[in-house]
Structures are given as C-alpha cells and as structure tokens.
Short mmCIF file of C-alpha atoms and ligand atoms in Angstrom, two decimals:
data_model
loop_
_atom_site.label_atom_id
_atom_site.label_comp_id
_atom_site.label_asym_id
_atom_site.label_seq_id
_atom_site.Cartn_x
_atom_site.Cartn_y
_atom_site.Cartn_z
CA MET A 183 -11.27 31.80 -125.71
CA ASN A 184 -14.99 32.16 -126.34
CA ILE A 185 -16.63 29.16 -127.97
CA ARG A 186 -20.04 29.67 -129.56
CA ILE A 187 -22.00 26.44 -129.62
CA SER A 188 -24.98 25.95 -131.91
CA ASP A 189 -26.21 22.68 -130.45
CA ALA A 190 -25.42 19.70 -128.26
CA THR A 191 -26.54 16.17 -129.13
CA VAL A 192 -26.18 12.99 -127.12
CA PHE A 193 -25.79 9.61 -128.82
CA LEU A 194 -25.48 6.03 -127.65
CA VAL A 195 -23.02 3.70 -129.34
CA ASP A 196 -22.76 -0.04 -128.64
CA LEU A 197 -19.13 -1.13 -128.49
CA THR A 198 -18.43 -4.86 -128.45
CA LEU A 199 -15.24 -6.14 -126.87
CA ARG A 200 -13.19 -8.69 -128.78
CA THR A 201 -12.54 -10.48 -125.50
CA PRO A 202 -15.00 -10.27 -122.58
CA PHE A 203 -13.60 -8.42 -119.56
CA THR A 204 -14.16 -9.87 -116.06
CA THR A 205 -13.84 -7.99 -112.78
CA SER A 206 -14.96 -8.78 -109.21
CA PHE A 207 -18.36 -7.30 -110.16
CA GLY A 208 -19.06 -9.17 -113.39
CA THR A 209 -18.21 -9.78 -117.03
CA ALA A 210 -18.71 -7.16 -119.75
CA THR A 211 -19.00 -7.87 -123.47
CA THR A 212 -21.05 -5.07 -125.04
CA LEU A 213 -20.82 -1.57 -123.61
CA ARG A 214 -23.47 1.07 -124.42
CA ARG A 215 -21.68 4.38 -124.36
CA PRO A 216 -23.02 7.92 -124.39
CA TYR A 217 -21.21 10.47 -126.58
CA VAL A 218 -21.66 14.22 -126.29
CA LEU A 219 -21.37 16.03 -129.61
CA LEU A 220 -21.00 19.83 -129.46
CA ARG A 221 -21.26 21.74 -132.73
CA THR A 222 -20.08 25.31 -133.16
CA ASP A 223 -21.61 28.08 -135.23
CA ASP A 224 -18.76 27.63 -137.73
CA GLY A 225 -19.49 23.92 -138.17
CA ARG A 226 -16.81 22.31 -135.99
CA ARG A 227 -17.63 19.15 -134.06
CA GLY A 228 -16.26 18.31 -130.61
CA LEU A 229 -16.79 14.80 -129.30
CA GLY A 230 -16.68 13.58 -125.71
CA GLU A 231 -16.94 9.92 -124.80
CA ILE A 232 -18.46 8.74 -121.51
CA PRO A 233 -17.09 5.27 -120.68
CA THR A 234 -20.15 3.95 -118.88
CA LEU A 235 -20.65 0.42 -117.59
CA PRO A 236 -23.88 -1.62 -117.84
CA ASP A 237 -24.86 -0.97 -114.21
CA PRO A 238 -23.66 0.85 -111.06
CA ALA A 239 -21.71 -2.15 -109.67
CA TYR A 240 -18.37 -0.34 -110.05
CA LYS A 241 -19.73 2.85 -108.52
CA ALA A 242 -22.78 5.11 -108.51
CA GLU A 243 -23.82 6.98 -111.66
CA VAL A 244 -21.52 5.16 -114.09
CA ASP A 245 -24.43 3.43 -115.85
CA HIS A 246 -25.71 4.99 -119.07
CA PRO A 247 -29.28 5.60 -117.84
CA ALA A 248 -27.95 7.74 -114.96
CA VAL A 249 -25.57 9.58 -117.29
CA LEU A 250 -28.29 10.29 -119.86
CA THR A 251 -30.65 11.62 -117.17
CA SER A 252 -27.99 13.94 -115.72
CA LEU A 253 -27.09 15.27 -119.16
CA ARG A 254 -30.65 15.77 -120.38
CA GLU A 255 -32.26 17.14 -117.23
CA PHE A 256 -29.50 19.15 -115.59
CA ILE A 257 -26.08 19.47 -117.20
CA LEU A 258 -26.92 20.47 -120.77
CA PRO A 259 -29.63 22.93 -119.61
CA ALA A 260 -27.08 24.48 -117.22
CA VAL A 261 -24.49 24.84 -120.00
CA ALA A 262 -27.11 26.26 -122.38
CA LYS A 263 -28.19 28.81 -119.78
CA SER A 264 -24.62 29.99 -119.22
CA HIS A 265 -24.09 30.10 -123.01
CA ALA A 266 -27.18 32.30 -123.50
CA ALA A 267 -26.15 34.62 -120.67
CA ASN A 268 -22.55 35.06 -121.83
CA ASP A 269 -22.90 34.78 -125.58
CA GLY A 270 -20.80 31.63 -125.60
CA ILE A 271 -18.65 29.60 -123.23
CA GLY A 272 -15.45 31.34 -122.23
CA GLY A 273 -13.35 28.20 -121.76
CA ILE A 274 -13.07 25.13 -119.57
CA GLU A 275 -13.38 26.98 -116.27
CA ALA A 276 -16.52 28.76 -117.44
CA LEU A 277 -17.94 25.43 -118.59
CA ARG A 278 -17.17 23.79 -115.24
CA SER A 279 -18.69 26.70 -113.32
CA SER A 280 -21.92 26.40 -115.27
CA TYR A 281 -22.58 22.97 -113.76
CA ALA A 282 -20.52 23.10 -110.56
CA TRP A 283 -23.71 23.38 -108.48
CA ILE A 284 -24.80 19.90 -109.68
CA LYS A 285 -23.62 17.34 -107.14
CA GLY A 286 -22.04 14.14 -108.40
CA ALA A 287 -22.60 13.21 -112.06
CA VAL A 288 -18.83 13.11 -112.62
CA PHE A 289 -19.02 10.77 -115.60
CA ALA A 290 -21.72 12.84 -117.30
CA LYS A 291 -19.83 16.11 -116.72
CA SER A 292 -16.61 14.59 -118.08
CA GLY A 293 -18.24 13.95 -121.47
CA VAL A 294 -19.19 17.59 -121.93
CA GLU A 295 -15.74 18.71 -120.81
CA ALA A 296 -14.01 16.29 -123.21
CA ALA A 297 -16.11 17.60 -126.13
CA MET A 298 -15.17 21.15 -125.16
CA TRP A 299 -11.45 20.30 -124.98
CA ASP A 300 -11.73 18.76 -128.45
CA LEU A 301 -13.30 21.97 -129.81
CA MET A 302 -10.73 24.20 -128.13
CA ALA A 303 -7.79 22.12 -129.37
CA GLN A 304 -9.18 22.29 -132.92
CA GLN A 305 -9.65 26.03 -132.66
CA GLU A 306 -6.02 26.44 -131.51
CA GLY A 307 -4.74 23.84 -133.97
CA LEU A 308 -2.88 22.14 -131.13
CA PRO A 309 -2.58 18.62 -129.73
CA LEU A 310 -4.32 18.25 -126.36
CA TRP A 311 -1.02 17.36 -124.71
CA ARG A 312 0.38 20.77 -125.61
CA MET A 313 -2.72 22.47 -124.17
CA TRP A 314 -2.26 20.44 -120.98
CA GLY A 315 1.43 21.22 -120.49
CA GLY A 316 2.71 17.73 -121.32
CA THR A 317 6.41 17.26 -121.95
CA ARG A 318 7.05 13.52 -122.22
CA HIS A 319 6.89 12.35 -125.80
CA SER A 320 7.40 8.63 -125.14
CA PHE A 321 6.37 6.58 -122.16
CA PRO A 322 5.68 2.95 -121.21
CA VAL A 323 2.09 1.69 -121.14
CA GLY A 324 0.47 -1.36 -119.61
CA VAL A 325 -2.58 -3.55 -119.96
CA SER A 326 -5.35 -4.57 -117.66
CA ILE A 327 -6.32 -8.24 -117.70
CA GLY A 328 -9.86 -9.27 -116.82
CA GLY A 329 -9.87 -13.07 -117.06
CA LYS A 330 -12.34 -15.41 -115.38
CA THR A 331 -9.98 -18.32 -114.85
CA LEU A 332 -6.27 -18.71 -114.23
CA ASP A 333 -5.85 -20.18 -117.71
CA GLN A 334 -7.51 -17.15 -119.30
CA VAL A 335 -5.41 -14.76 -117.24
CA LEU A 336 -2.19 -16.52 -118.19
CA ALA A 337 -3.13 -16.62 -121.88
CA LEU A 338 -3.92 -12.88 -121.90
CA ALA A 339 -0.71 -12.14 -119.99
CA ASP A 340 1.43 -14.21 -122.37
CA ASN A 341 -0.04 -12.32 -125.28
CA ALA A 342 0.53 -8.93 -123.65
CA VAL A 343 4.12 -9.70 -122.67
CA ALA A 344 4.85 -11.02 -126.17
CA LEU A 345 3.62 -7.68 -127.53
CA GLY A 346 6.11 -5.91 -125.26
CA TYR A 347 3.86 -4.36 -122.60
CA LYS A 348 5.80 -3.24 -119.56
CA ARG A 349 3.14 -3.62 -116.91
CA LEU A 350 0.34 -6.07 -116.17
CA LYS A 351 -2.67 -5.44 -114.00
CA VAL A 352 -4.86 -8.37 -113.06
CA LYS A 353 -8.35 -8.38 -111.59
CA ILE A 354 -8.76 -10.24 -108.28
CA TRP A 355 -11.56 -11.12 -105.85
CA PRO A 356 -11.88 -13.29 -102.73
CA GLY A 357 -10.88 -16.80 -103.76
CA PHE A 358 -9.02 -15.58 -106.88
CA ASP A 359 -6.23 -13.42 -105.58
CA VAL A 360 -2.94 -14.81 -104.28
CA GLU A 361 -2.99 -17.71 -106.75
CA PRO A 362 -3.19 -15.70 -110.00
CA ALA A 363 -0.76 -13.08 -108.66
CA ARG A 364 1.77 -15.75 -107.69
CA ALA A 365 1.38 -17.55 -111.01
CA LEU A 366 2.02 -14.32 -112.92
CA ARG A 367 5.01 -13.44 -110.76
CA GLU A 368 6.54 -16.89 -111.31
CA ARG A 369 6.04 -16.64 -115.03
CA PHE A 370 7.27 -13.02 -115.34
CA PRO A 371 9.79 -12.44 -112.53
CA ASP A 372 10.71 -8.90 -113.65
CA ILE A 373 7.49 -7.36 -114.96
CA LEU A 374 5.69 -4.51 -113.18
CA LEU A 375 2.73 -6.37 -111.73
CA GLN A 376 -0.33 -4.99 -109.94
CA VAL A 377 -3.77 -6.24 -108.86
CA ASP A 378 -7.21 -4.60 -108.78
CA ALA A 379 -9.95 -5.83 -106.41
CA ASN A 380 -12.68 -3.32 -107.35
CA SER A 381 -13.81 -3.11 -103.72
CA ALA A 382 -14.40 -6.87 -103.34
CA TYR A 383 -12.97 -7.16 -99.79
CA ASP A 384 -14.16 -5.85 -96.44
CA LEU A 385 -12.77 -5.50 -92.95
CA SER A 386 -13.47 -9.17 -92.22
CA ASN A 387 -11.43 -10.67 -95.06
CA TRP A 388 -8.88 -8.14 -96.34
CA GLN A 389 -6.15 -9.88 -94.35
CA ARG A 390 -6.02 -12.50 -97.11
CA LEU A 391 -4.30 -9.86 -99.16
CA LYS A 392 -1.27 -10.03 -96.87
CA GLY A 393 -0.52 -13.16 -98.88
CA LEU A 394 0.40 -10.80 -101.74
CA ASP A 395 3.25 -9.21 -99.77
CA GLY A 396 6.43 -10.88 -100.95
CA LEU A 397 5.30 -11.09 -104.60
CA ASP A 398 6.89 -7.71 -105.31
CA LEU A 399 3.64 -6.15 -106.51
CA LEU A 400 3.60 -2.50 -107.43
CA LEU A 401 0.21 -1.95 -105.82
CA ILE A 402 -3.17 -3.34 -104.69
CA GLU A 403 -5.99 -1.27 -106.19
CA GLN A 404 -9.18 -0.45 -104.24
CA PRO A 405 -9.39 -3.55 -102.03
CA LEU A 406 -12.13 -2.09 -99.76
CA TYR A 407 -15.39 -0.16 -100.13
CA ASP A 408 -15.91 2.01 -103.20
CA ASP A 409 -16.53 5.16 -101.11
CA ASP A 410 -13.81 4.67 -98.52
CA LEU A 411 -10.55 6.52 -97.92
CA TYR A 412 -10.08 6.04 -94.17
CA PHE A 413 -10.06 2.23 -93.88
CA HIS A 414 -7.77 2.00 -96.89
CA SER A 415 -5.30 4.26 -95.09
CA GLN A 416 -5.61 2.10 -91.97
CA ILE A 417 -4.90 -1.20 -93.71
CA SER A 418 -1.99 0.36 -95.58
CA ARG A 419 -0.22 0.42 -92.19
CA GLU A 420 -0.50 -3.35 -91.93
CA ILE A 421 0.37 -4.51 -95.41
CA SER A 422 3.63 -3.74 -97.16
CA THR A 423 2.30 -3.59 -100.75
CA PRO A 424 1.24 0.01 -101.56
CA ILE A 425 -2.50 0.69 -101.68
CA CYS A 426 -3.84 2.37 -104.82
CA LEU A 427 -7.13 4.28 -104.80
CA ASP A 428 -9.48 4.18 -107.78
CA GLU A 429 -13.24 4.27 -107.02
CA SER A 430 -13.05 6.54 -103.98
CA VAL A 431 -11.29 9.56 -105.50
CA HIS A 432 -13.61 12.00 -107.35
CA SER A 433 -11.85 15.29 -106.88
CA LEU A 434 -8.70 17.12 -105.93
CA ARG A 435 -10.15 17.42 -102.43
CA ASP A 436 -10.49 13.62 -102.12
CA ALA A 437 -6.86 13.25 -103.20
CA GLU A 438 -5.85 15.81 -100.57
CA VAL A 439 -7.74 13.92 -97.87
CA ALA A 440 -5.99 10.70 -98.90
CA ILE A 441 -2.58 12.39 -98.80
CA ALA A 442 -3.37 13.71 -95.30
CA LEU A 443 -4.59 10.29 -94.09
CA TRP A 444 -1.45 8.52 -95.31
CA GLY A 445 0.71 11.27 -93.81
CA GLU A 446 4.44 10.71 -94.05
CA ARG A 447 3.84 7.27 -95.58
CA ALA A 448 2.05 8.75 -98.62
CA SER A 449 5.00 8.72 -100.99
CA GLU A 450 5.74 5.03 -100.31
CA ARG A 451 2.35 3.52 -99.56
CA LEU A 452 -0.24 5.56 -101.48
CA ILE A 453 -0.77 5.51 -105.23
CA ILE A 454 -3.68 7.10 -107.08
CA ASN A 455 -5.24 5.78 -110.26
CA ILE A 456 -6.46 8.92 -112.03
CA LYS A 457 -9.39 8.27 -114.36
CA PRO A 458 -10.48 11.55 -115.93
CA PRO A 459 -14.19 10.55 -116.19
CA ARG A 460 -14.23 9.57 -112.49
CA VAL A 461 -13.02 13.04 -111.46
CA SER A 462 -15.37 14.98 -113.82
CA GLY A 463 -12.78 15.56 -116.56
CA TYR A 464 -9.23 16.46 -117.54
CA ALA A 465 -9.04 19.79 -115.70
CA GLU A 466 -9.56 18.11 -112.32
CA ALA A 467 -7.40 15.14 -113.37
CA ILE A 468 -4.47 17.46 -114.16
CA ALA A 469 -4.86 19.23 -110.80
CA ILE A 470 -4.79 15.86 -109.00
CA ALA A 471 -1.70 14.69 -110.90
CA ASN A 472 0.18 17.86 -110.04
CA ARG A 473 -0.90 17.84 -106.39
CA CYS A 474 0.16 14.20 -105.99
CA ALA A 475 3.54 14.90 -107.59
CA GLU A 476 4.14 17.67 -105.05
CA SER A 477 3.78 15.12 -102.24
CA GLY A 478 5.71 12.40 -104.04
CA VAL A 479 2.54 10.32 -104.45
CA ARG A 480 2.75 8.18 -107.56
CA THR A 481 -0.08 8.30 -110.10
CA TRP A 482 -1.12 6.57 -113.29
CA ILE A 483 -4.00 6.88 -115.73
CA GLY A 484 -6.59 4.17 -115.48
CA GLY A 485 -8.82 3.14 -118.36
CA MET A 486 -12.53 2.32 -118.45
CA LEU A 487 -12.43 0.06 -121.52
CA ASP A 488 -12.52 3.26 -123.51
CA SER A 489 -12.69 3.42 -127.28
CA ALA A 490 -9.57 4.53 -129.16
CA TRP A 491 -10.93 8.10 -128.88
CA GLY A 492 -11.06 7.96 -125.08
CA LYS A 493 -7.71 6.17 -124.84
CA ALA A 494 -6.12 8.72 -127.18
CA MET A 495 -7.21 11.55 -124.87
CA ASN A 496 -5.76 9.65 -121.90
CA LEU A 497 -2.47 9.19 -123.78
CA ASN A 498 -2.28 12.96 -124.28
CA PHE A 499 -2.72 13.35 -120.53
CA ASN A 500 -0.01 10.74 -119.89
CA THR A 501 2.62 13.17 -121.27
CA LEU A 502 2.52 15.18 -118.04
CA GLU A 503 5.75 14.97 -116.06
CA ALA A 504 3.68 14.48 -112.88
CA ILE A 505 2.42 11.06 -113.97
CA THR A 506 4.99 8.47 -113.05
CA LEU A 507 3.58 4.97 -113.59
CA PRO A 508 2.40 3.25 -116.80
CA GLY A 509 -1.33 3.61 -117.57
CA ASP A 510 -3.98 1.19 -118.83
CA HIS A 511 -3.91 1.90 -122.47
CA PHE A 512 -4.29 -1.06 -124.67
CA SER A 513 -5.91 -4.43 -124.69
CA PRO A 514 -3.52 -7.34 -125.19
CA GLY A 515 -4.63 -7.58 -128.81
CA GLY A 516 -3.91 -3.93 -129.45
CA ILE A 517 -7.56 -3.29 -130.32
CA TYR A 518 -10.36 -3.59 -127.81
CA PHE A 519 -13.47 -3.43 -129.91
CA VAL A 520 -14.84 -5.31 -132.88
CA GLU A 521 -15.57 -1.90 -134.41
CA ASP A 522 -13.96 1.22 -132.96
CA ILE A 523 -14.77 4.82 -133.84
CA THR A 524 -11.41 6.16 -135.05
CA THR A 525 -10.01 5.88 -138.57
CA THR A 526 -6.85 4.15 -137.34
CA PRO A 527 -6.23 2.02 -134.24
CA LEU A 528 -3.81 3.21 -131.60
CA SER A 529 -0.50 1.46 -131.75
CA CYS A 530 2.64 1.31 -129.69
CA THR A 531 6.02 -0.31 -130.13
CA ASP A 532 7.37 -2.74 -127.56
CA GLY A 533 5.14 -1.29 -124.84
CA ILE A 534 6.27 2.29 -125.47
CA PHE A 535 3.78 4.83 -126.78
CA THR A 536 5.03 7.89 -128.66
CA ILE A 537 2.79 10.90 -129.01
CA GLY A 538 2.61 12.93 -132.21
CA GLU A 539 1.73 16.47 -133.23
CA GLY A 540 -1.78 15.69 -134.48
CA THR A 541 -4.44 18.21 -133.51
CA SER A 542 -6.64 17.49 -130.49
CA ALA A 543 -6.46 13.81 -129.47
CA GLY A 544 -4.13 13.02 -132.40
CA VAL A 545 -6.48 10.49 -134.01
CA GLU A 546 -9.47 11.09 -136.29
CA ILE A 547 -13.05 10.08 -135.64
CA ASP A 548 -14.39 7.88 -138.43
CA TRP A 549 -17.58 9.94 -138.84
CA GLU A 550 -19.08 7.64 -141.42
CA ARG A 551 -18.81 4.76 -138.97
CA PHE A 552 -19.87 6.89 -136.03
CA ASP A 553 -23.04 7.95 -137.88
CA ARG A 554 -23.79 4.33 -138.66
CA LEU A 555 -23.27 3.09 -135.09
CA ALA A 556 -24.68 6.02 -133.12
CA GLU A 557 -28.30 6.25 -131.98
CA ARG A 558 -29.39 9.81 -131.30
CA GLN A 559 -30.96 10.19 -127.83
CA PHE A 560 -31.72 13.91 -127.46
CA GLY A 561 -30.37 17.30 -128.36
CA ARG A 562 -30.51 20.91 -127.41
CA GLN A 563 -30.16 24.12 -129.39
CA PHE A 564 -27.99 26.81 -127.81
CA GLU A 565 -28.79 30.53 -127.89
CA GLY A 566 -26.61 33.55 -127.43
O1 OSB B 62 -11.25 -0.64 -112.00
O2 OSB B 62 -9.81 -0.02 -113.38
C1 OSB B 62 -10.91 -0.49 -113.16
C2 OSB B 62 -12.63 -1.42 -116.46
C3 OSB B 62 -13.93 -1.21 -116.13
C4 OSB B 62 -14.24 -0.83 -114.85
C5 OSB B 62 -13.24 -0.62 -113.90
C6 OSB B 62 -11.92 -0.81 -114.24
C7 OSB B 62 -11.61 -1.25 -115.54
C8 OSB B 62 -10.27 -1.53 -116.01
C9 OSB B 62 -10.07 -1.23 -117.47
O3 OSB B 62 -9.43 -2.06 -115.32
C10 OSB B 62 -8.71 -1.05 -117.96
C11 OSB B 62 -8.62 -0.47 -119.33
O4 OSB B 62 -9.48 0.30 -119.79
O5 OSB B 62 -7.60 -0.71 -119.99
MG1 MG B 63 -9.71 -0.04 -110.68
#
C-alpha cells in the first residue's frame, strides 16, 4: 500500500491528570505531549501520540525536548527523503527502514509509526486490531496506581475495585514496598496484584523485595537498573515472585536476550511489559508479543498515562492471542485527563473491555478540541 503524504506537522498538547501520578522517580500532574500529524494528498489525517514524561528519569529520550529534536532533525527528514525517492511510503516496513539507521529515539519513532498506522487503517476502512491479526474481542483490563501515601493508594484501589477492575498495579520504592503490597493483599485477597519499582533498587538493597514473596503477587516490575537485563535474570533465581521487564526492553532482540538469560525458567519467572512507544511502535511490539508467546513468556501492555487515543491503540493491540495478562488501560476514575482529545471517553464494563468494529483506533479525535489545545512546533512538506 503506497501512502502519499503531503506534509508532517508536530504539535505539543498539555494534558492535565485529574489525579497526580506518583512513581519512584516523582509525581506528574501536567504532561506535555508531542503529536505527529501526517496529512495525505487526498486530505486524510493520521495522528500519532508520543507519551512523553517531563524529564528522562524513567529512561533516556522520553522527555519531549529529546523527542522534538529527534523528529525535527533526523526522523522526519529521513522519512521525507524516502518519500521523495519512492514517490510515497510503501507501508510500515518501508517507513521503519527509512529511519532504521537512527539509533535510539524509540519514543519519537513510535509517534510517526502510529500516525502511519492510523492512515493505513483509514485507507483500508479497517479497525487496527484487524490489521494486526487480533482475535480476542473481550478481555480484562487493569489499572496502575501511583499514590504517594498508603492512604492514597488504598483510596485509589478501593475506587478501582468498586469499578470492577480485575488487576491492580501499585508503584513501590525503597521504604514504600512491602507495606502497601501487604495492605492491598489483605484488603483484596483474590485480586491480581503486581508492583512496579521503576528501577528504584540496586544490588545492595533488592533483597528487601524478598518480603513480597508470600503475598501471591503476579510480578515485580523493573526492580533494578533501567538498562539491565542480566542482573534481573540473576535475582529472579533468588526470589519466587516473577520478574517483569519494562524499561530495559526496546526491541525484539532485547526480548530474545531476556528469554535466553532466563532459560528454562522463562515461562514461570519472566514476564514482559510491552509498551509500544518504548519499542519504537506497534510493528516491533507485535513481534515481541508473538516471540514471547512461542516461549511461554507472559506479556501485557503497559501504559504511559496515554490519552484516550493512545490507550485506544493499545486496546486494539490487546486483542492479540499472544498477550495473556491484563494491561494498564484506565485510570480508576475511568478518565485520566481533565480534557482528553477524543470525542468520547473509553469505557469498560466490570473490568472487561470489548472492542468494536470502528475504523482505525475505534474512537474519534475531537479535532475542534485538538486544534484548541495543540501548539504547532514545526512542520515539513513532503515531495514525490
Ligand atoms: O513504569 O509503567 C510504568 C507511567 C509513567 C511512566 C512509567 C510507567 C507508568 C505507568 C502508567 O505505570 C500506567 C498507565 O498508563 O495506565
Ligand atoms: Mg513500569
């Protein structure tokens, strides 16, 4: 499928959370997010969200200044060059090849890829999940809780459980780990419960986390360094709760290294949180999901406090048979942001999301609102 693009424009939109979100690296309230808008010769618009954070505390190049630089200086020029040479972009693989030589910049690349998927789905008149080979129409979803105090965590958890969510994930850090996990387990003896440390521990203090064994947790997410696979595989031999990787997986190759490091224990003790922006987009994310399924490694789709547009794309991805655990899809209130960019919020019933037949992500961008909230940063005309 050849897509002829007339221009690419990058915007920033400030999204304000209804409830601040706290992790081991800080508290977020307003998130400045880049959006890549691709327009075709025939007037279609494809939109890709890049769920940046205010700074690189989660990992490198997830801050909006880094993403804007990569897009403006390297990625969009590379795509424009390929477009001029080939009289269009021949599909997702052609798009990815145009910027494959650029190292890193996974978040920035994912925004261009998402915009391209949106255009292609519109051109085919199909939902993204059908383009991605999804088969599950209904699946359970969970919420991620970022509270600063035990009281806040319990209040957010009570709300989420009352709304029917099937899985809770709670943020932990040294000094706030076993206590909140135990309190949640006592309150909700049967819920799927998991914790996320966002790389807050090191080799001198990770042993504290052994205090979580016995609480019947589904997983401990990224306890150690953001760029580490090896030490995570080592500690997974000494702790019975499965280790889940987030920050340190950027590609199919990283997932393969993890599977090799865990060896025969991979299907029991290794879980991978697949975040499409962290692995440069949905094409790589799908490859990782399928590769993990082959080895019996469980996967789920992690959020990045995405808008309803980003979450809707992730929900389309969640229809793949390969993805076995509930993803991070909704805030406890059902709506994350004071103002979101879709015409309708995402909803689910009793913690179960059901996908429809709507084209592309299955929700509509509220363009009037987008135009009001978005600040244009730069643009580029395409030739060919
Ligand atoms: O580590 O999963 C994470 C949000 C920002 C940065 C990192 C993480 C998160 C989340 C968000 O946990 C969950 C969500 O979007 O629902
Ligand atoms: Mg995480």
